[in-house]
Coordinates of C-alpha atoms and ligand atoms in Angstrom, one line a residue:
M1 CA 6.7 -43.8 -15.0
K2 CA 9.2 -44.4 -12.1
I3 CA 12.9 -43.8 -12.8
L4 CA 15.9 -44.4 -10.6
G5 CA 18.5 -41.6 -11.2
I6 CA 22.2 -42.0 -10.4
E7 CA 24.6 -39.1 -10.1
T8 CA 28.4 -39.4 -9.4
S9 CA 30.0 -36.7 -11.6
C10 CA 31.8 -34.8 -8.9
D11 CA 31.8 -35.1 -5.1
E12 CA 28.3 -36.1 -4.3
T13 CA 27.1 -39.7 -4.5
A14 CA 23.4 -39.4 -5.2
A15 CA 20.4 -41.6 -6.1
A16 CA 16.7 -40.7 -6.4
V17 CA 13.4 -42.1 -7.6
V18 CA 11.2 -39.7 -9.6
K19 CA 7.7 -40.2 -10.9
D20 CA 6.8 -38.9 -14.3
G21 CA 9.7 -36.5 -14.4
L22 CA 8.0 -34.2 -11.8
R23 CA 7.5 -35.8 -8.5
I24 CA 10.3 -36.8 -6.1
L25 CA 9.7 -40.1 -4.4
S26 CA 13.1 -40.2 -2.9
N27 CA 16.3 -38.1 -3.0
Q28 CA 19.4 -39.3 -1.3
I29 CA 22.8 -37.6 -1.4
A30 CA 26.1 -38.6 0.3
S31 CA 28.3 -35.6 0.3
Q32 CA 32.1 -35.9 0.4
V33 CA 32.6 -32.2 1.3
E34 CA 34.1 -32.9 4.6
I35 CA 36.7 -35.2 3.2
H36 CA 37.8 -32.9 0.4
A37 CA 37.6 -29.8 2.7
R38 CA 40.9 -31.0 4.3
Y39 CA 42.6 -30.6 0.9
G40 CA 40.9 -27.3 0.1
G41 CA 39.3 -28.7 -3.0
I42 CA 38.3 -32.0 -4.8
V43 CA 40.9 -34.7 -5.1
P44 CA 39.7 -36.9 -8.0
E45 CA 41.2 -40.2 -6.8
V46 CA 39.6 -39.7 -3.4
A47 CA 36.3 -38.8 -5.0
S48 CA 36.1 -42.0 -7.0
R49 CA 37.0 -44.2 -4.0
Q50 CA 34.3 -42.5 -1.9
H51 CA 31.7 -43.0 -4.7
I52 CA 32.6 -46.8 -4.7
L53 CA 32.0 -46.9 -1.0
A54 CA 28.8 -44.9 -1.0
I55 CA 27.0 -45.8 -4.2
I56 CA 25.2 -49.1 -3.2
P57 CA 24.0 -47.9 0.2
I58 CA 22.7 -44.7 -1.4
I59 CA 20.8 -46.5 -4.1
E60 CA 19.3 -48.9 -1.4
Q61 CA 18.3 -45.9 0.7
A62 CA 16.7 -44.2 -2.4
M63 CA 14.7 -47.4 -3.2
T64 CA 13.6 -47.8 0.5
Q65 CA 12.6 -44.1 0.8
A66 CA 10.6 -44.3 -2.4
K67 CA 9.1 -47.6 -1.2
A68 CA 9.9 -48.9 -4.6
T69 CA 10.7 -52.5 -5.7
W70 CA 12.9 -53.2 -8.8
S71 CA 10.0 -54.5 -10.7
E72 CA 8.1 -51.2 -10.2
L73 CA 10.9 -49.2 -11.9
D74 CA 10.5 -48.3 -15.6
G75 CA 14.1 -47.1 -16.3
I76 CA 17.5 -46.2 -15.0
A77 CA 19.1 -42.8 -15.7
V78 CA 22.8 -42.0 -15.1
T79 CA 25.0 -39.0 -15.5
I80 CA 27.6 -39.6 -18.2
G81 CA 29.3 -36.2 -18.2
P82 CA 30.6 -33.6 -17.9
G83 CA 32.5 -34.4 -14.8
L84 CA 35.5 -36.4 -13.4
A85 CA 36.1 -39.5 -15.4
G86 CA 36.8 -41.8 -12.4
S87 CA 33.8 -40.5 -10.6
L88 CA 31.4 -40.8 -13.6
L89 CA 32.6 -44.4 -14.2
V90 CA 31.4 -45.5 -10.8
G91 CA 27.8 -44.3 -11.5
V92 CA 27.7 -45.5 -15.1
N93 CA 29.0 -49.0 -14.2
V94 CA 26.6 -49.5 -11.3
A95 CA 23.7 -48.2 -13.5
K96 CA 24.6 -50.7 -16.3
A97 CA 24.8 -53.5 -13.8
I98 CA 21.3 -52.7 -12.4
A99 CA 19.8 -52.3 -15.9
S100 CA 21.3 -55.6 -17.0
A101 CA 20.3 -57.5 -13.8
H102 CA 16.7 -56.2 -13.8
G103 CA 16.2 -55.9 -17.6
L104 CA 15.5 -52.2 -17.4
P105 CA 16.1 -49.6 -20.1
I106 CA 19.0 -47.2 -19.4
T107 CA 19.6 -43.7 -20.6
G108 CA 22.7 -41.5 -20.2
V109 CA 22.1 -37.9 -19.0
N110 CA 24.2 -34.7 -19.5
H111 CA 24.8 -33.3 -16.0
L112 CA 24.2 -29.7 -17.1
E113 CA 20.9 -30.7 -18.8
G114 CA 20.1 -32.4 -15.5
H115 CA 20.6 -29.1 -13.6
I116 CA 18.1 -27.4 -15.9
Y117 CA 15.5 -30.1 -15.3
A118 CA 15.7 -29.5 -11.5
N119 CA 13.1 -26.8 -12.6
W120 CA 10.7 -29.5 -13.5
L121 CA 10.7 -31.1 -10.0
I122 CA 7.5 -29.2 -9.1
G123 CA 5.5 -32.0 -7.5
Q124 CA 1.9 -32.1 -8.7
N125 CA 1.0 -28.5 -9.7
P126 CA 1.0 -28.6 -13.5
E127 CA 0.7 -24.7 -13.6
L128 CA 4.3 -24.6 -12.5
I129 CA 5.7 -26.6 -15.4
P130 CA 8.4 -24.5 -17.3
R131 CA 7.4 -23.4 -20.8
F132 CA 9.3 -23.0 -24.0
P133 CA 11.3 -21.1 -25.2
S134 CA 13.2 -20.2 -22.0
I135 CA 16.6 -18.7 -21.2
C136 CA 18.6 -20.9 -18.9
L137 CA 21.5 -19.6 -16.7
I138 CA 23.5 -22.6 -15.6
V139 CA 26.0 -21.6 -12.9
S140 CA 27.9 -24.4 -11.3
G141 CA 31.4 -25.2 -10.1
G142 CA 32.6 -26.0 -13.7
H143 CA 30.2 -24.0 -15.9
S144 CA 28.6 -20.7 -16.4
D145 CA 26.4 -21.0 -19.5
L146 CA 23.6 -18.9 -21.0
V147 CA 21.4 -21.1 -23.1
L148 CA 18.3 -20.7 -25.1
M149 CA 16.1 -23.8 -24.5
R150 CA 13.6 -24.2 -27.4
G151 CA 12.1 -27.5 -26.3
H152 CA 13.1 -30.7 -24.5
G153 CA 16.7 -31.5 -25.3
D154 CA 16.9 -28.5 -27.8
Y155 CA 19.6 -26.0 -26.7
V156 CA 21.4 -23.1 -28.3
L157 CA 24.5 -21.9 -26.5
L158 CA 24.3 -18.1 -26.3
G159 CA 27.2 -17.4 -23.9
R160 CA 29.7 -19.1 -21.6
T161 CA 32.6 -18.3 -19.3
R162 CA 35.9 -17.7 -20.9
D163 CA 37.8 -18.6 -17.8
D164 CA 36.6 -19.4 -14.3
A165 CA 33.0 -20.6 -13.8
A166 CA 31.0 -18.6 -11.3
G167 CA 31.1 -21.4 -8.6
E168 CA 34.8 -21.8 -9.2
A169 CA 35.3 -18.1 -8.7
F170 CA 33.4 -18.3 -5.4
D171 CA 35.6 -21.2 -4.3
K172 CA 38.8 -19.4 -5.2
A173 CA 37.7 -16.1 -3.5
A174 CA 36.8 -18.1 -0.4
R175 CA 40.3 -19.6 -0.4
I176 CA 41.9 -16.2 -0.8
L177 CA 39.9 -14.9 2.2
G178 CA 40.6 -18.1 4.2
L179 CA 37.0 -19.1 4.4
G180 CA 37.4 -22.8 3.5
Y181 CA 35.7 -25.1 1.0
P182 CA 33.2 -25.1 -0.6
G183 CA 33.5 -21.4 -1.1
G184 CA 30.0 -20.4 -2.4
P185 CA 28.1 -21.1 0.9
A186 CA 31.0 -19.7 2.9
I187 CA 31.1 -16.4 1.0
E188 CA 27.3 -16.1 1.1
Q189 CA 27.3 -16.6 4.9
T190 CA 30.3 -14.3 5.6
A191 CA 28.8 -11.6 3.3
R192 CA 25.7 -11.4 5.6
N193 CA 27.7 -9.5 8.1
G194 CA 29.3 -7.1 5.6
T195 CA 28.6 -4.4 3.1
A196 CA 29.8 -4.4 -0.5
S197 CA 32.1 -1.5 0.1
L198 CA 35.2 -2.7 -1.8
K199 CA 35.6 -1.6 -5.4
L200 CA 35.9 -4.7 -7.5
P201 CA 36.0 -4.8 -11.3
R202 CA 33.3 -6.3 -13.6
A203 CA 34.2 -7.8 -16.9
W204 CA 31.3 -6.9 -19.2
L205 CA 32.7 -8.3 -22.4
K206 CA 30.4 -6.0 -24.3
G207 CA 28.9 -7.3 -27.5
T208 CA 29.0 -10.9 -26.3
N209 CA 27.0 -12.9 -23.9
D210 CA 30.2 -14.4 -22.4
F211 CA 31.4 -14.1 -18.8
S212 CA 34.8 -13.8 -17.3
F213 CA 35.4 -14.1 -13.5
S214 CA 39.2 -14.5 -13.2
G215 CA 39.7 -10.7 -13.2
V216 CA 37.5 -10.0 -10.1
K217 CA 39.2 -12.9 -8.3
T218 CA 42.7 -11.5 -9.1
A219 CA 41.6 -8.0 -8.0
L220 CA 40.5 -9.5 -4.7
L221 CA 43.8 -11.3 -4.3
R222 CA 45.7 -8.0 -4.9
L223 CA 43.7 -6.2 -2.3
V224 CA 44.4 -9.0 0.2
E225 CA 48.1 -9.0 -0.7
E226 CA 48.4 -5.3 -0.3
D227 CA 46.7 -5.5 3.1
K228 CA 43.8 -3.4 1.9
V229 CA 41.1 -5.7 3.2
S230 CA 40.2 -4.8 6.8
S231 CA 36.9 -6.8 6.9
R232 CA 36.5 -10.3 5.5
A233 CA 32.7 -9.8 5.6
D234 CA 33.0 -6.6 3.5
A235 CA 35.3 -8.4 1.0
A236 CA 32.9 -11.4 0.8
A237 CA 29.9 -9.1 0.3
S238 CA 31.8 -7.1 -2.4
F239 CA 32.9 -10.2 -4.3
Q240 CA 29.4 -11.7 -4.2
E241 CA 27.9 -8.4 -5.4
A242 CA 30.4 -8.2 -8.3
V243 CA 29.7 -11.7 -9.5
V244 CA 25.9 -11.5 -9.1
D245 CA 25.8 -8.0 -10.8
V246 CA 27.4 -9.5 -13.9
L247 CA 25.4 -12.7 -14.0
V248 CA 22.1 -10.8 -13.5
T249 CA 22.8 -7.9 -15.9
K250 CA 24.0 -10.2 -18.7
T251 CA 21.1 -12.6 -18.2
V252 CA 18.5 -9.8 -18.3
T253 CA 20.1 -8.3 -21.4
V254 CA 20.0 -11.6 -23.3
T255 CA 16.4 -12.2 -22.2
K256 CA 15.3 -9.0 -23.8
E257 CA 16.9 -10.0 -27.1
H258 CA 14.8 -13.2 -27.3
R259 CA 11.1 -13.8 -27.2
V260 CA 11.1 -16.2 -24.3
K261 CA 8.5 -17.1 -21.7
Q262 CA 10.8 -17.3 -18.6
I263 CA 14.2 -17.6 -17.2
L264 CA 15.3 -20.9 -15.6
L265 CA 18.1 -20.6 -13.1
A266 CA 20.2 -23.8 -12.4
G267 CA 23.4 -25.2 -10.9
G268 CA 25.0 -24.9 -7.4
V269 CA 25.4 -21.1 -7.5
A270 CA 21.6 -20.8 -8.1
S271 CA 21.2 -21.6 -4.4
N272 CA 22.8 -18.2 -3.7
K273 CA 20.1 -16.0 -2.2
L274 CA 21.4 -12.7 -3.6
L275 CA 21.5 -14.1 -7.1
R276 CA 18.0 -15.5 -6.8
S277 CA 16.4 -12.3 -5.5
R278 CA 18.4 -9.9 -7.7
L279 CA 17.4 -11.9 -10.9
V280 CA 13.7 -12.0 -9.9
E281 CA 13.8 -8.2 -9.1
N282 CA 15.4 -7.3 -12.5
S283 CA 13.8 -9.8 -14.9
P284 CA 11.0 -8.5 -17.1
I285 CA 9.6 -12.1 -17.3
P286 CA 9.1 -14.8 -14.6
V287 CA 12.1 -16.5 -13.1
L288 CA 12.0 -20.2 -12.0
V289 CA 14.5 -21.3 -9.4
P290 CA 14.6 -24.8 -7.9
E291 CA 14.7 -25.1 -4.2
P292 CA 18.4 -24.9 -2.9
I293 CA 18.8 -28.6 -2.3
L294 CA 17.9 -29.3 -5.9
C295 CA 20.3 -26.6 -7.3
T296 CA 23.4 -28.4 -6.0
D297 CA 24.3 -31.8 -7.3
N298 CA 21.5 -34.4 -6.9
A299 CA 20.1 -37.4 -8.7
A300 CA 16.4 -36.3 -8.8
M301 CA 17.3 -33.8 -11.5
I302 CA 19.0 -36.6 -13.6
A303 CA 15.9 -38.8 -13.3
A304 CA 13.6 -35.8 -14.1
C305 CA 15.6 -35.0 -17.3
S306 CA 15.7 -38.7 -18.3
Y307 CA 11.9 -38.9 -18.4
Y308 CA 11.9 -36.8 -21.6
H309 CA 14.7 -39.1 -23.0
F310 CA 12.5 -42.1 -22.4
Q311 CA 9.5 -40.3 -23.9
A312 CA 11.5 -39.6 -27.0
G313 CA 12.8 -43.2 -27.2
K314 CA 16.4 -42.1 -26.4
I315 CA 17.5 -45.4 -24.8
D316 CA 21.1 -46.3 -24.6
S317 CA 22.8 -49.7 -25.0
L318 CA 24.9 -51.4 -22.3
D319 CA 27.9 -50.0 -24.2
L320 CA 27.1 -46.6 -22.6
D321 CA 30.3 -44.9 -21.6
V322 CA 31.3 -41.7 -19.8
I323 CA 32.1 -38.5 -21.6
P324 CA 34.0 -36.3 -19.2
S325 CA 34.0 -33.2 -21.4
L326 CA 30.4 -33.6 -22.7
K327 CA 28.9 -30.3 -23.9
L328 CA 25.3 -29.2 -23.6
A329 CA 25.2 -27.5 -27.0
Ligands
KG4_401 O1 26.2 -27.7 -9.4 P1 27.2 -27.9 -8.3 O2 26.7 -28.5 -7.0 O3 28.3 -28.8 -8.8 C1 28.9 -28.7 -10.1 O4 28.2 -29.2 -11.0 O5 29.9 -28.1 -10.2 O6 27.9 -26.5 -8.0 C2 28.9 -26.4 -7.1 C3 29.3 -25.0 -7.0 C4 30.5 -24.8 -6.1 O7 31.5 -24.0 -6.8 C5 30.0 -24.0 -4.9 O8 30.9 -23.1 -4.3 C6 28.8 -23.2 -5.6 O9 28.3 -24.1 -6.5 N1 27.8 -22.9 -4.6 C7 27.4 -21.6 -4.3 C8 26.5 -21.6 -3.3 N2 26.2 -23.0 -3.0 C9 27.0 -23.7 -3.8 N3 27.9 -20.4 -4.8 C10 27.4 -19.3 -4.3 N4 26.5 -19.3 -3.3 C11 26.0 -20.4 -2.8 N5 25.1 -20.4 -1.8
ZN402 ZN1 26.5 -29.9 -10.9

C-alpha cells in the first residue's frame, strides 16, 4: 500500500510517499527556518504564505523521487492538527483537492501521533517494529507528553508540560543566550564546547508525571541579567543538562510503573544527542529513536501513521477540516 503524506502544521512544508507504513519511498521537506530566523521565531502569516508557495513543488518532488504515478497511490494522509490554523489549512485543502481529483481515500492525521510513528519507519527489517504496550515521550516545539501507547491509535496521557514545551524552552534559552533560532540545534552545538557547570534548577513536580520548564529558563535569564554567565558554552551545556535530566528521570520513573516493552522517543527534541544517549543509558528496557531527520517535522511519519488508519477503515470525507488544538489523548 502506497500513501502520499502531506505535512504543513508549522514551518516545514513536507510531502512523502511511504509503502506499507514502514518503507520511505520519498521524503521531501522545504524548511522555512531561514525566513523565520530573521524574526527570531515563527510568524504564522508568513508561514502559511510560504506553504502555499512550496506545497505543489514539494508534492511533485515527492512523487518523482518515489517514481510513483497517481494511479499507483492507495491513499492520501494529511496533518489536521495540532498546529497553526493557517498553515494546516494549506495542507488539508491541497490533500482534499488531490483526493477528489484522483478518487483516492483521504485520512486526517494527528501531528503528535505522526511523530510517534516515525518509529515505524524502519525499512524492511520486521524485527525492529515497535511492540505494545510502549511508553512514548513526545518532545517537540509545542508539546512534552508522556503517553502510554497500548496499541495502534490507543493512547493514555500520563503526563504533560504545565508551561513551556521542551523544544520551546530550548528556543527561549537560545534567544536569552543570543544563539539564534531554532534554539535546540544551536544550544546542542554550543554546548559541545562547554561543561554543565552552572547550577540550574529542576522542577520535579513529585507525585506527578508532569513537566515544567519555565523555571529553568527564568533561572538562566536571571544569571545572564546579573552578568553571572562568563561562557555561553557552559550556559548552553548546563541548560541542556537540566532539561535532559528531568526528561530522562521522569520517563524512566514512569516506565518502571508500567509493564511496557519499550520506550519510543519522538518529536524534534528527540534529535538531541544527549537526550538520546542518556535515555538509552538509563532505561531498563529498549529505547527506540527515529533517525534525526525523522524526529523533526516531516511527512513520512504522517504517511506511516495513516497506514494504520486505512487498515482500520478510518477514512475521512471531503468535509475534513483542521483542528489546531487537537489532542492526542
Ligand atoms: O517536532 P518539531 O520539529 O516541530 C514541532 O512539532 O514543534 O520540533 C521542533 C522543536 C524546536 O523547538 C527545536 O528547537 C527542537 O525541536 N529541536 C531540538 C533539537 N532539534 C530540534 N531541541 C534540542 N536539541 C536538538 N538537537
Ligand atoms: Zn512536530
